[in-house]
mmCIF file of N, CA and C in Angstrom:
data_model
loop_
_atom_site.group_PDB
_atom_site.id
_atom_site.type_symbol
_atom_site.label_atom_id
_atom_site.label_comp_id
_atom_site.label_asym_id
_atom_site.label_seq_id
_atom_site.Cartn_x
_atom_site.Cartn_y
_atom_site.Cartn_z
ATOM 1 N N UNK A 1 -72.679 -191.429 -240.622
ATOM 2 C CA UNK A 1 -72.594 -192.796 -240.202
ATOM 3 C C UNK A 1 -73.782 -193.192 -239.291
ATOM 4 N N UNK A 2 -74.201 -192.198 -238.476
ATOM 5 C CA UNK A 2 -75.337 -192.449 -237.551
ATOM 6 C C UNK A 2 -76.582 -192.800 -238.334
ATOM 7 N N UNK A 3 -76.794 -192.042 -239.460
ATOM 8 C CA UNK A 3 -77.974 -192.288 -240.308
ATOM 9 C C UNK A 3 -77.896 -193.681 -240.848
ATOM 10 N N UNK A 4 -76.761 -194.120 -241.300
ATOM 11 C CA UNK A 4 -76.557 -195.562 -241.850
ATOM 12 C C UNK A 4 -76.813 -196.517 -240.800
ATOM 13 N N UNK A 5 -76.278 -196.306 -239.656
ATOM 14 C CA UNK A 5 -76.548 -197.302 -238.577
ATOM 15 C C UNK A 5 -78.014 -197.351 -238.169
ATOM 16 N N UNK A 6 -78.704 -196.195 -238.201
ATOM 17 C CA UNK A 6 -80.118 -196.210 -237.770
ATOM 18 C C UNK A 6 -80.877 -197.002 -238.887
ATOM 19 N N UNK A 7 -80.445 -196.959 -240.119
ATOM 20 C CA UNK A 7 -81.258 -197.625 -241.201
ATOM 21 C C UNK A 7 -80.777 -199.038 -241.343
ATOM 22 N N UNK A 8 -79.737 -199.476 -240.653
ATOM 23 C CA UNK A 8 -79.192 -200.831 -240.952
ATOM 24 C C UNK A 8 -80.158 -201.938 -240.898
ATOM 25 N N UNK A 9 -81.059 -202.022 -239.937
ATOM 26 C CA UNK A 9 -82.047 -203.143 -240.038
ATOM 27 C C UNK A 9 -82.813 -203.200 -241.310
ATOM 28 N N UNK A 10 -83.218 -202.112 -241.837
ATOM 29 C CA UNK A 10 -83.902 -202.063 -243.135
ATOM 30 C C UNK A 10 -82.960 -202.484 -244.223
ATOM 31 N N UNK A 11 -81.769 -202.001 -244.179
ATOM 32 C CA UNK A 11 -80.789 -202.428 -245.191
ATOM 33 C C UNK A 11 -80.541 -203.904 -245.227
ATOM 34 N N UNK A 12 -80.426 -204.474 -244.064
ATOM 35 C CA UNK A 12 -80.166 -205.929 -243.921
ATOM 36 C C UNK A 12 -81.428 -206.741 -244.559
ATOM 37 N N UNK A 13 -82.593 -206.233 -244.311
ATOM 38 C CA UNK A 13 -83.769 -206.901 -244.983
ATOM 39 C C UNK A 13 -83.723 -206.767 -246.440
ATOM 40 N N UNK A 14 -83.315 -205.545 -246.943
ATOM 41 C CA UNK A 14 -83.311 -205.257 -248.445
ATOM 42 C C UNK A 14 -82.247 -206.016 -249.085
ATOM 43 N N UNK A 15 -81.023 -205.925 -248.536
ATOM 44 C CA UNK A 15 -79.836 -206.443 -249.207
ATOM 45 C C UNK A 15 -79.338 -207.874 -248.789
ATOM 46 N N UNK A 16 -79.836 -208.427 -247.726
ATOM 47 C CA UNK A 16 -79.470 -209.756 -247.252
ATOM 48 C C UNK A 16 -77.975 -209.743 -247.140
ATOM 49 N N UNK A 17 -77.399 -210.829 -247.889
ATOM 50 C CA UNK A 17 -75.962 -211.072 -247.727
ATOM 51 C C UNK A 17 -75.145 -209.945 -248.468
ATOM 52 N N UNK A 18 -75.846 -209.218 -249.359
ATOM 53 C CA UNK A 18 -75.120 -208.064 -249.969
ATOM 54 C C UNK A 18 -75.010 -206.853 -249.068
ATOM 55 N N UNK A 19 -75.559 -206.955 -247.829
ATOM 56 C CA UNK A 19 -75.540 -205.776 -246.905
ATOM 57 C C UNK A 19 -74.136 -205.206 -246.674
ATOM 58 N N UNK A 20 -73.248 -206.080 -246.324
ATOM 59 C CA UNK A 20 -71.857 -205.477 -245.966
ATOM 60 C C UNK A 20 -71.177 -204.780 -247.184
ATOM 61 N N UNK A 21 -71.171 -205.394 -248.355
ATOM 62 C CA UNK A 21 -70.635 -204.703 -249.556
ATOM 63 C C UNK A 21 -71.386 -203.328 -249.778
ATOM 64 N N UNK A 22 -72.744 -203.375 -249.599
ATOM 65 C CA UNK A 22 -73.489 -202.118 -249.812
ATOM 66 C C UNK A 22 -73.128 -201.089 -248.725
ATOM 67 N N UNK A 23 -72.938 -201.529 -247.506
ATOM 68 C CA UNK A 23 -72.587 -200.635 -246.434
ATOM 69 C C UNK A 23 -71.319 -200.000 -246.689
ATOM 70 N N UNK A 24 -70.324 -200.738 -247.253
ATOM 71 C CA UNK A 24 -69.007 -200.156 -247.509
ATOM 72 C C UNK A 24 -69.145 -199.039 -248.597
ATOM 73 N N UNK A 25 -70.032 -199.258 -249.511
ATOM 74 C CA UNK A 25 -70.293 -198.231 -250.552
ATOM 75 C C UNK A 25 -70.903 -196.956 -249.929
ATOM 76 N N UNK A 26 -71.992 -197.147 -249.135
ATOM 77 C CA UNK A 26 -72.628 -196.081 -248.474
ATOM 78 C C UNK A 26 -71.627 -195.254 -247.571
ATOM 79 N N UNK A 27 -70.801 -195.931 -246.785
ATOM 80 C CA UNK A 27 -69.824 -195.318 -245.870
ATOM 81 C C UNK A 27 -68.780 -194.526 -246.640
ATOM 82 N N UNK A 28 -68.319 -195.241 -247.755
ATOM 83 C CA UNK A 28 -67.354 -194.498 -248.611
ATOM 84 C C UNK A 28 -67.904 -193.161 -249.213
ATOM 85 N N UNK A 29 -69.121 -193.290 -249.738
ATOM 86 C CA UNK A 29 -69.690 -192.033 -250.317
ATOM 87 C C UNK A 29 -69.991 -191.061 -249.164
ATOM 88 N N UNK A 30 -70.414 -191.454 -248.035
ATOM 89 C CA UNK A 30 -70.697 -190.509 -246.952
ATOM 90 C C UNK A 30 -69.474 -189.796 -246.526
ATOM 91 N N UNK A 31 -68.306 -190.486 -246.512
ATOM 92 C CA UNK A 31 -67.082 -189.921 -246.150
ATOM 93 C C UNK A 31 -66.613 -188.857 -247.155
ATOM 94 N N UNK A 32 -67.159 -188.806 -248.285
ATOM 95 C CA UNK A 32 -66.675 -187.842 -249.320
ATOM 96 C C UNK A 32 -67.621 -186.649 -249.518
ATOM 97 N N UNK A 33 -68.713 -186.659 -248.732
ATOM 98 C CA UNK A 33 -69.707 -185.450 -248.716
ATOM 99 C C UNK A 33 -68.943 -184.252 -248.354
ATOM 100 N N UNK A 34 -69.424 -183.062 -248.928
ATOM 101 C CA UNK A 34 -68.803 -181.823 -248.553
ATOM 102 C C UNK A 34 -69.209 -181.530 -247.052
ATOM 103 N N UNK A 35 -68.349 -180.694 -246.454
ATOM 104 C CA UNK A 35 -68.594 -180.305 -245.073
ATOM 105 C C UNK A 35 -69.401 -178.981 -244.936
ATOM 106 N N UNK A 36 -69.422 -178.237 -246.059
ATOM 107 C CA UNK A 36 -70.225 -177.041 -245.997
ATOM 108 C C UNK A 36 -71.755 -177.305 -246.084
ATOM 109 N N UNK A 37 -72.582 -176.378 -245.569
ATOM 110 C CA UNK A 37 -73.965 -176.697 -245.584
ATOM 111 C C UNK A 37 -74.476 -176.908 -247.070
ATOM 112 N N UNK A 38 -75.337 -177.874 -247.299
ATOM 113 C CA UNK A 38 -75.763 -178.265 -248.712
ATOM 114 C C UNK A 38 -77.022 -179.045 -248.695
ATOM 115 N N UNK A 39 -77.651 -179.112 -249.776
ATOM 116 C CA UNK A 39 -78.684 -179.999 -249.960
ATOM 117 C C UNK A 39 -78.098 -181.182 -250.688
ATOM 118 N N UNK A 40 -78.543 -182.440 -250.287
ATOM 119 C CA UNK A 40 -78.021 -183.673 -250.929
ATOM 120 C C UNK A 40 -79.014 -184.165 -251.877
ATOM 121 N N UNK A 41 -78.799 -184.246 -253.078
ATOM 122 C CA UNK A 41 -79.705 -184.823 -254.078
ATOM 123 C C UNK A 41 -79.409 -186.287 -254.205
ATOM 124 N N UNK A 42 -80.238 -187.091 -253.432
ATOM 125 C CA UNK A 42 -79.948 -188.501 -253.344
ATOM 126 C C UNK A 42 -80.297 -189.232 -254.562
ATOM 127 N N UNK A 43 -81.554 -189.120 -255.080
ATOM 128 C CA UNK A 43 -82.011 -189.821 -256.285
ATOM 129 C C UNK A 43 -82.795 -189.004 -257.131
ATOM 130 N N UNK A 44 -82.608 -189.027 -258.412
ATOM 131 C CA UNK A 44 -83.402 -188.458 -259.463
ATOM 132 C C UNK A 44 -83.528 -189.512 -260.490
ATOM 133 N N UNK A 45 -84.684 -189.872 -260.995
ATOM 134 C CA UNK A 45 -84.786 -190.868 -262.088
ATOM 135 C C UNK A 45 -86.027 -190.710 -262.879
ATOM 136 N N UNK A 46 -85.831 -190.885 -264.098
ATOM 137 C CA UNK A 46 -87.012 -190.867 -265.071
ATOM 138 C C UNK A 46 -86.903 -192.166 -265.924
ATOM 139 N N UNK A 47 -87.989 -192.845 -266.007
ATOM 140 C CA UNK A 47 -88.089 -194.068 -266.858
ATOM 141 C C UNK A 47 -87.570 -193.763 -268.205
ATOM 142 N N UNK A 48 -86.733 -194.681 -268.829
ATOM 143 C CA UNK A 48 -86.245 -194.414 -270.106
ATOM 144 C C UNK A 48 -87.146 -194.082 -271.156
ATOM 145 N N UNK A 49 -88.396 -194.660 -271.095
ATOM 146 C CA UNK A 49 -89.414 -194.292 -272.119
ATOM 147 C C UNK A 49 -89.854 -192.788 -272.091
ATOM 148 N N UNK A 50 -89.615 -192.151 -270.988
ATOM 149 C CA UNK A 50 -90.032 -190.776 -270.737
ATOM 150 C C UNK A 50 -88.939 -189.732 -270.694
ATOM 151 N N UNK A 51 -87.731 -190.242 -270.892
ATOM 152 C CA UNK A 51 -86.621 -189.213 -270.817
ATOM 153 C C UNK A 51 -86.554 -188.306 -271.963
ATOM 154 N N UNK A 52 -85.840 -187.287 -271.834
ATOM 155 C CA UNK A 52 -85.660 -186.196 -272.832
ATOM 156 C C UNK A 52 -87.010 -185.513 -273.158
ATOM 157 N N UNK A 53 -87.838 -185.342 -272.110
ATOM 158 C CA UNK A 53 -89.149 -184.742 -272.251
ATOM 159 C C UNK A 53 -89.265 -183.632 -271.259
ATOM 160 N N UNK A 54 -88.228 -183.291 -270.537
ATOM 161 C CA UNK A 54 -88.284 -182.242 -269.510
ATOM 162 C C UNK A 54 -88.664 -182.726 -268.115
ATOM 163 N N UNK A 55 -88.907 -184.101 -267.957
ATOM 164 C CA UNK A 55 -89.331 -184.521 -266.635
ATOM 165 C C UNK A 55 -88.193 -184.441 -265.649
ATOM 166 N N UNK A 56 -86.995 -184.814 -266.011
ATOM 167 C CA UNK A 56 -85.860 -184.643 -265.122
ATOM 168 C C UNK A 56 -85.690 -183.235 -264.549
ATOM 169 N N UNK A 57 -85.807 -182.259 -265.498
ATOM 170 C CA UNK A 57 -85.725 -180.868 -265.152
ATOM 171 C C UNK A 57 -86.820 -180.449 -264.223
ATOM 172 N N UNK A 58 -88.012 -180.997 -264.451
ATOM 173 C CA UNK A 58 -89.189 -180.703 -263.598
ATOM 174 C C UNK A 58 -88.994 -181.287 -262.218
ATOM 175 N N UNK A 59 -88.303 -182.365 -262.033
ATOM 176 C CA UNK A 59 -88.006 -182.929 -260.793
ATOM 177 C C UNK A 59 -86.943 -182.085 -260.051
ATOM 178 N N UNK A 60 -86.012 -181.729 -260.766
ATOM 179 C CA UNK A 60 -84.750 -181.002 -260.186
ATOM 180 C C UNK A 60 -85.094 -179.532 -259.922
ATOM 181 N N UNK A 61 -85.852 -178.814 -260.767
ATOM 182 C CA UNK A 61 -86.005 -177.386 -260.660
ATOM 183 C C UNK A 61 -86.487 -176.926 -259.269
ATOM 184 N N UNK A 62 -87.509 -177.503 -258.585
ATOM 185 C CA UNK A 62 -87.935 -177.013 -257.330
ATOM 186 C C UNK A 62 -86.766 -176.970 -256.310
ATOM 187 N N UNK A 63 -86.036 -178.011 -256.261
ATOM 188 C CA UNK A 63 -84.947 -178.112 -255.254
ATOM 189 C C UNK A 63 -83.798 -177.056 -255.585
ATOM 190 N N UNK A 64 -83.562 -176.941 -256.865
ATOM 191 C CA UNK A 64 -82.567 -175.897 -257.253
ATOM 192 C C UNK A 64 -83.006 -174.555 -256.888
ATOM 193 N N UNK A 65 -84.303 -174.182 -257.150
ATOM 194 C CA UNK A 65 -84.809 -172.879 -256.750
ATOM 195 C C UNK A 65 -84.744 -172.657 -255.316
ATOM 196 N N UNK A 66 -85.071 -173.699 -254.532
ATOM 197 C CA UNK A 66 -85.083 -173.648 -253.030
ATOM 198 C C UNK A 66 -83.582 -173.316 -252.626
ATOM 199 N N UNK A 67 -82.628 -174.092 -253.072
ATOM 200 C CA UNK A 67 -81.266 -173.998 -252.726
ATOM 201 C C UNK A 67 -80.779 -172.510 -253.086
ATOM 202 N N UNK A 68 -81.148 -172.074 -254.252
ATOM 203 C CA UNK A 68 -80.698 -170.651 -254.629
ATOM 204 C C UNK A 68 -81.348 -169.601 -253.635
ATOM 205 N N UNK A 69 -82.591 -169.807 -253.388
ATOM 206 C CA UNK A 69 -83.307 -168.844 -252.521
ATOM 207 C C UNK A 69 -82.694 -168.809 -251.192
ATOM 208 N N UNK A 70 -82.259 -169.963 -250.712
ATOM 209 C CA UNK A 70 -81.593 -170.032 -249.383
ATOM 210 C C UNK A 70 -80.127 -169.807 -249.402
ATOM 211 N N UNK A 71 -79.539 -169.720 -250.596
ATOM 212 C CA UNK A 71 -78.114 -169.537 -250.692
ATOM 213 C C UNK A 71 -77.308 -170.704 -250.240
ATOM 214 N N UNK A 72 -77.784 -171.850 -250.493
ATOM 215 C CA UNK A 72 -77.158 -173.120 -250.074
ATOM 216 C C UNK A 72 -76.730 -173.814 -251.363
ATOM 217 N N UNK A 73 -75.542 -174.579 -251.271
ATOM 218 C CA UNK A 73 -75.083 -175.433 -252.387
ATOM 219 C C UNK A 73 -75.867 -176.694 -252.517
ATOM 220 N N UNK A 74 -75.645 -177.450 -253.518
ATOM 221 C CA UNK A 74 -76.198 -178.682 -253.753
ATOM 222 C C UNK A 74 -75.127 -179.740 -254.054
ATOM 223 N N UNK A 75 -75.306 -180.946 -253.594
ATOM 224 C CA UNK A 75 -74.314 -182.011 -253.862
ATOM 225 C C UNK A 75 -74.948 -183.306 -254.357
ATOM 226 N N UNK A 76 -74.402 -184.086 -255.161
ATOM 227 C CA UNK A 76 -74.897 -185.357 -255.588
ATOM 228 C C UNK A 76 -73.739 -186.240 -256.042
ATOM 229 N N UNK A 77 -74.108 -187.532 -256.174
ATOM 230 C CA UNK A 77 -73.101 -188.555 -256.657
ATOM 231 C C UNK A 77 -73.835 -189.032 -257.917
ATOM 232 N N UNK A 78 -73.100 -189.094 -258.993
ATOM 233 C CA UNK A 78 -73.667 -189.534 -260.236
ATOM 234 C C UNK A 78 -72.887 -190.778 -260.759
ATOM 235 N N UNK A 79 -73.519 -191.852 -261.108
ATOM 236 C CA UNK A 79 -72.798 -193.021 -261.520
ATOM 237 C C UNK A 79 -72.884 -193.270 -263.004
ATOM 238 N N UNK A 80 -73.491 -192.297 -263.784
ATOM 239 C CA UNK A 80 -73.625 -192.518 -265.263
ATOM 240 C C UNK A 80 -72.933 -191.371 -265.976
ATOM 241 N N UNK A 81 -71.997 -191.635 -266.719
ATOM 242 C CA UNK A 81 -71.286 -190.573 -267.498
ATOM 243 C C UNK A 81 -72.252 -189.850 -268.376
ATOM 244 N N UNK A 82 -73.296 -190.457 -268.955
ATOM 245 C CA UNK A 82 -74.229 -189.819 -269.775
ATOM 246 C C UNK A 82 -75.086 -188.673 -269.066
ATOM 247 N N UNK A 83 -75.132 -188.806 -267.787
ATOM 248 C CA UNK A 83 -75.851 -187.797 -266.979
ATOM 249 C C UNK A 83 -75.116 -186.511 -266.682
ATOM 250 N N UNK A 84 -73.755 -186.528 -266.963
ATOM 251 C CA UNK A 84 -73.008 -185.369 -266.616
ATOM 252 C C UNK A 84 -73.396 -184.077 -267.343
ATOM 253 N N UNK A 85 -73.764 -184.262 -268.590
ATOM 254 C CA UNK A 85 -74.301 -183.084 -269.334
ATOM 255 C C UNK A 85 -75.543 -182.519 -268.761
ATOM 256 N N UNK A 86 -76.523 -183.481 -268.325
ATOM 257 C CA UNK A 86 -77.799 -182.965 -267.846
ATOM 258 C C UNK A 86 -77.468 -182.226 -266.561
ATOM 259 N N UNK A 87 -76.755 -182.765 -265.635
ATOM 260 C CA UNK A 87 -76.405 -182.030 -264.433
ATOM 261 C C UNK A 87 -75.637 -180.667 -264.672
ATOM 262 N N UNK A 88 -74.713 -180.734 -265.654
ATOM 263 C CA UNK A 88 -73.974 -179.596 -266.025
ATOM 264 C C UNK A 88 -74.803 -178.486 -266.464
ATOM 265 N N UNK A 89 -75.921 -178.765 -267.183
ATOM 266 C CA UNK A 89 -76.847 -177.767 -267.639
ATOM 267 C C UNK A 89 -77.575 -177.022 -266.545
ATOM 268 N N UNK A 90 -77.604 -177.669 -265.359
ATOM 269 C CA UNK A 90 -78.262 -177.124 -264.206
ATOM 270 C C UNK A 90 -77.255 -176.532 -263.184
ATOM 271 N N UNK A 91 -76.001 -176.377 -263.641
ATOM 272 C CA UNK A 91 -74.968 -175.661 -262.871
ATOM 273 C C UNK A 91 -74.136 -176.603 -262.044
ATOM 274 N N UNK A 92 -74.305 -177.884 -262.059
ATOM 275 C CA UNK A 92 -73.479 -178.829 -261.286
ATOM 276 C C UNK A 92 -72.075 -179.015 -262.001
ATOM 277 N N UNK A 93 -71.074 -179.017 -261.207
ATOM 278 C CA UNK A 93 -69.678 -179.267 -261.727
ATOM 279 C C UNK A 93 -69.068 -180.448 -261.051
ATOM 280 N N UNK A 94 -68.337 -181.195 -261.654
ATOM 281 C CA UNK A 94 -67.637 -182.396 -261.113
ATOM 282 C C UNK A 94 -66.537 -181.883 -260.178
ATOM 283 N N UNK A 95 -66.615 -182.330 -258.887
ATOM 284 C CA UNK A 95 -65.580 -182.012 -257.922
ATOM 285 C C UNK A 95 -64.487 -183.135 -257.863
ATOM 286 N N UNK A 96 -64.951 -184.322 -258.068
ATOM 287 C CA UNK A 96 -64.007 -185.500 -257.993
ATOM 288 C C UNK A 96 -64.652 -186.635 -258.791
ATOM 289 N N UNK A 97 -63.820 -187.570 -259.265
ATOM 290 C CA UNK A 97 -64.310 -188.828 -259.777
ATOM 291 C C UNK A 97 -63.588 -189.967 -258.969
ATOM 292 N N UNK A 98 -64.398 -190.987 -258.681
ATOM 293 C CA UNK A 98 -63.809 -192.125 -258.013
ATOM 294 C C UNK A 98 -64.546 -193.386 -258.537
ATOM 295 N N UNK A 99 -64.092 -194.463 -258.044
ATOM 296 C CA UNK A 99 -64.752 -195.842 -258.305
ATOM 297 C C UNK A 99 -65.310 -196.319 -256.969
ATOM 298 N N UNK A 100 -66.556 -196.756 -257.022
ATOM 299 C CA UNK A 100 -67.138 -197.311 -255.788
ATOM 300 C C UNK A 100 -66.437 -198.644 -255.459
ATOM 301 N N UNK A 101 -66.348 -198.926 -254.127
ATOM 302 C CA UNK A 101 -65.725 -200.102 -253.703
ATOM 303 C C UNK A 101 -66.406 -201.390 -254.147
ATOM 304 N N UNK A 102 -65.616 -202.526 -254.210
ATOM 305 C CA UNK A 102 -66.180 -203.702 -254.566
ATOM 306 C C UNK A 102 -65.598 -204.248 -255.915
ATOM 307 N N UNK A 103 -65.850 -205.470 -256.228
ATOM 308 C CA UNK A 103 -65.376 -205.957 -257.495
ATOM 309 C C UNK A 103 -66.040 -205.291 -258.656
ATOM 310 N N UNK A 104 -65.323 -204.690 -259.594
ATOM 311 C CA UNK A 104 -65.869 -203.992 -260.749
ATOM 312 C C UNK A 104 -66.811 -202.816 -260.206
ATOM 313 N N UNK A 105 -66.430 -202.128 -259.128
ATOM 314 C CA UNK A 105 -67.219 -201.082 -258.635
ATOM 315 C C UNK A 105 -67.368 -199.994 -259.730
ATOM 316 N N UNK A 106 -68.602 -199.415 -259.891
ATOM 317 C CA UNK A 106 -68.792 -198.474 -261.033
ATOM 318 C C UNK A 106 -68.192 -197.176 -260.655
ATOM 319 N N UNK A 107 -67.960 -196.339 -261.692
ATOM 320 C CA UNK A 107 -67.436 -195.062 -261.428
ATOM 321 C C UNK A 107 -68.433 -194.102 -260.757
ATOM 322 N N UNK A 108 -68.037 -193.084 -260.126
ATOM 323 C CA UNK A 108 -68.897 -192.118 -259.506
ATOM 324 C C UNK A 108 -68.310 -190.786 -259.640
ATOM 325 N N UNK A 109 -69.148 -189.848 -260.108
ATOM 326 C CA UNK A 109 -68.733 -188.465 -260.224
ATOM 327 C C UNK A 109 -69.329 -187.606 -259.061
ATOM 328 N N UNK A 110 -68.671 -187.006 -258.289
ATOM 329 C CA UNK A 110 -69.128 -186.290 -257.163
ATOM 330 C C UNK A 110 -69.270 -184.824 -257.641
ATOM 331 N N UNK A 111 -70.537 -184.359 -257.589
ATOM 332 C CA UNK A 111 -70.805 -183.128 -258.243
ATOM 333 C C UNK A 111 -71.403 -182.103 -257.223
ATOM 334 N N UNK A 112 -71.034 -180.730 -257.506
ATOM 335 C CA UNK A 112 -71.444 -179.692 -256.639
ATOM 336 C C UNK A 112 -72.041 -178.567 -257.458
ATOM 337 N N UNK A 113 -73.000 -177.944 -256.867
ATOM 338 C CA UNK A 113 -73.670 -176.757 -257.493
ATOM 339 C C UNK A 113 -73.718 -175.598 -256.436
ATOM 340 N N UNK A 114 -72.996 -174.529 -256.875
ATOM 341 C CA UNK A 114 -73.052 -173.291 -256.045
ATOM 342 C C UNK A 114 -74.338 -172.664 -256.225
ATOM 343 N N UNK A 115 -74.880 -172.027 -255.191
ATOM 344 C CA UNK A 115 -76.157 -171.285 -255.315
ATOM 345 C C UNK A 115 -75.981 -170.093 -256.239
ATOM 346 N N UNK A 116 -77.034 -169.683 -256.997
ATOM 347 C CA UNK A 116 -77.047 -168.554 -257.841
ATOM 348 C C UNK A 116 -77.658 -167.388 -257.189
#
């Protein structure tokens, strides 16, 4: 929560009147984070024109290697069902599924990867 509050002025500028609904989503997700030490994979994205060419793996691999080397788990929230297989191939497993707050809030799969 401290991180969210520290970033609040930027969020207000970015989201304007959508700030409070977005704050609710952020605080909901933060409350679901694991308590054990972990790396949090906040964003990974590849433009659709360049997907399925190994770029996602290239982005993810250095962090996975580091987490394995340090013996630390990894955590992420995924909002697209089609990405479950991609993360699964890299050792992530769904810990829980939820829906984000708000009208027609999208689904979210909370995923964890144990170090190898």
